[in-house]
C-alpha positions as a printed Julia matrix, in Angstrom:
129×3 Matrix{Float64}:
 -153.87  -41.02  109.53
 -151.77  -44.08  108.89
 -148.06  -44.01  109.73
 -145.84  -46.26  107.69
 -142.34  -47.22  108.69
 -139.6   -46.08  106.31
 -138.58  -49.09  104.26
 -135.16  -47.87  103.17
 -131.87  -49.25  104.38
 -129.51  -47.6   106.82
 -127.21  -46.75  103.92
 -130.08  -44.88  102.18
 -130.63  -42.79  105.3
 -126.9   -42.18  105.64
 -126.74  -41.01  102.01
 -129.6   -38.54  102.6
 -127.9   -37.2   105.73
 -124.65  -36.79  103.81
 -126.43  -34.83  101.06
 -128.1   -32.62  103.68
 -124.76  -31.93  105.38
 -123.15  -31.1   102.04
 -125.87  -28.62  101.19
 -125.56  -27.04  104.63
 -121.79  -26.66  104.26
 -122.22  -25.11  100.81
 -124.75  -22.59  102.11
 -122.54  -21.7   105.08
 -119.52  -21.17  102.83
 -121.46  -18.57  100.85
 -123.1   -16.83  103.8
 -122.55  -13.11  103.57
 -121.32  -13.34   99.99
 -124.43  -11.67   98.64
 -124.24   -7.89   98.45
 -126.15   -5.86  101.0
 -129.35   -4.6    99.35
 -131.49   -2.39  101.58
 -135.23   -2.84  101.07
 -137.07    0.09   99.56
 -140.59    1.42   99.04
 -141.39    4.26   96.61
 -144.59    6.24   97.11
 -146.4     8.72   94.85
 -147.64   11.56   97.07
 -149.22   13.52   94.23
 -146.86   16.52   94.14
 -143.8    14.44   95.06
 -142.32   10.95   95.14
 -141.07    9.6    98.45
 -138.53    6.82   98.95
 -138.28    4.82  102.19
 -135.03    2.81  102.34
 -134.1     0.54  105.28
 -130.62    1.49  106.53
 -130.51    0.57  110.24
 -127.26    1.52  111.92
 -126.21    3.95  109.17
 -125.9     7.69  109.79
 -127.16   10.25  107.25
 -123.62   11.67  106.98
 -122.41    8.23  105.83
 -124.83    8.08  102.89
 -124.3     9.36   99.36
 -127.54   10.39   97.66
 -127.75   11.61   94.07
 -129.82   11.77   90.91
 -128.79   10.75   87.41
 -130.39    9.48   84.2
 -131.0     6.06   85.76
 -132.85    7.41   88.81
 -132.11    8.02   92.47
 -128.74    6.67   93.61
 -128.14    5.81   97.27
 -124.83    4.38   98.49
 -123.32    3.84  101.91
 -121.6     1.46  104.29
 -123.19   -0.5   107.11
 -120.57   -1.22  109.77
 -120.71   -4.21  112.12
 -122.58   -3.6   115.37
 -121.17   -3.3   118.85
 -118.55   -5.8   119.94
 -120.28   -7.23  123.0
 -118.4   -10.5   123.07
 -117.94  -13.41  120.72
 -120.63  -13.67  118.07
 -122.92  -16.68  118.41
 -124.62  -15.9   115.1
 -125.03  -12.78  112.96
 -127.93  -12.31  110.55
 -127.75   -8.58  109.87
 -125.67   -7.97  106.73
 -122.81   -5.48  106.84
 -120.67   -3.84  104.2
 -121.04   -1.4   101.34
 -124.31   -1.03   99.49
 -125.64    0.8    96.47
 -129.21    1.09   95.23
 -130.5     2.61   92.02
 -134.18    3.45   92.29
 -135.76    4.11   88.88
 -138.14    7.06   89.06
 -141.44    6.93   87.13
 -141.29   10.63   86.2
 -138.9    13.62   86.28
 -138.24   15.36   89.61
 -136.82   18.73   90.7
 -133.27   18.03   91.97
 -133.1    21.33   93.88
 -136.09   20.4    96.04
 -134.93   16.93   97.13
 -134.79   16.45  100.91
 -133.6    13.5   102.99
 -133.75   12.51  106.65
 -133.48    9.39  108.8
 -136.36    8.14  110.92
 -135.89    4.98  113.04
 -133.33    3.46  110.67
 -135.29    4.35  107.53
 -133.94    6.87  105.03
 -136.8     9.05  103.79
 -136.07   10.93  100.54
 -138.73   13.31   99.22
 -138.45   14.24   95.53
 -140.76   17.01   94.27
 -142.14   16.24   90.82
 -141.12   18.48   87.94
 -143.97   20.77   86.85
């Protein structure tokens, strides 16, 4: 492997560093601006569909779950974590969220059940017969 010395001038390098810093500042100014969108998996269990939705730190009582023509609706609010001191960095998004999960076939609303398991909302939706 041959290593070649960069042939650009100091001003070229300074311009690249300036561009990099500008991009970094732009990204930082928009950090957290994107809405919270919990990740989801939908499974076909044969007689039922089952949704797994990541909602760490959210209690079942703080979730709104419903069915409409568009599918399964899940909404809630993820609050900031414990205040243990000044934040060095924070990657876990907080705030309100809403997901619409389109369902591939009709379900029986009366039989829908939901529970939390290790920060994952599990919603079981029996298929309509």
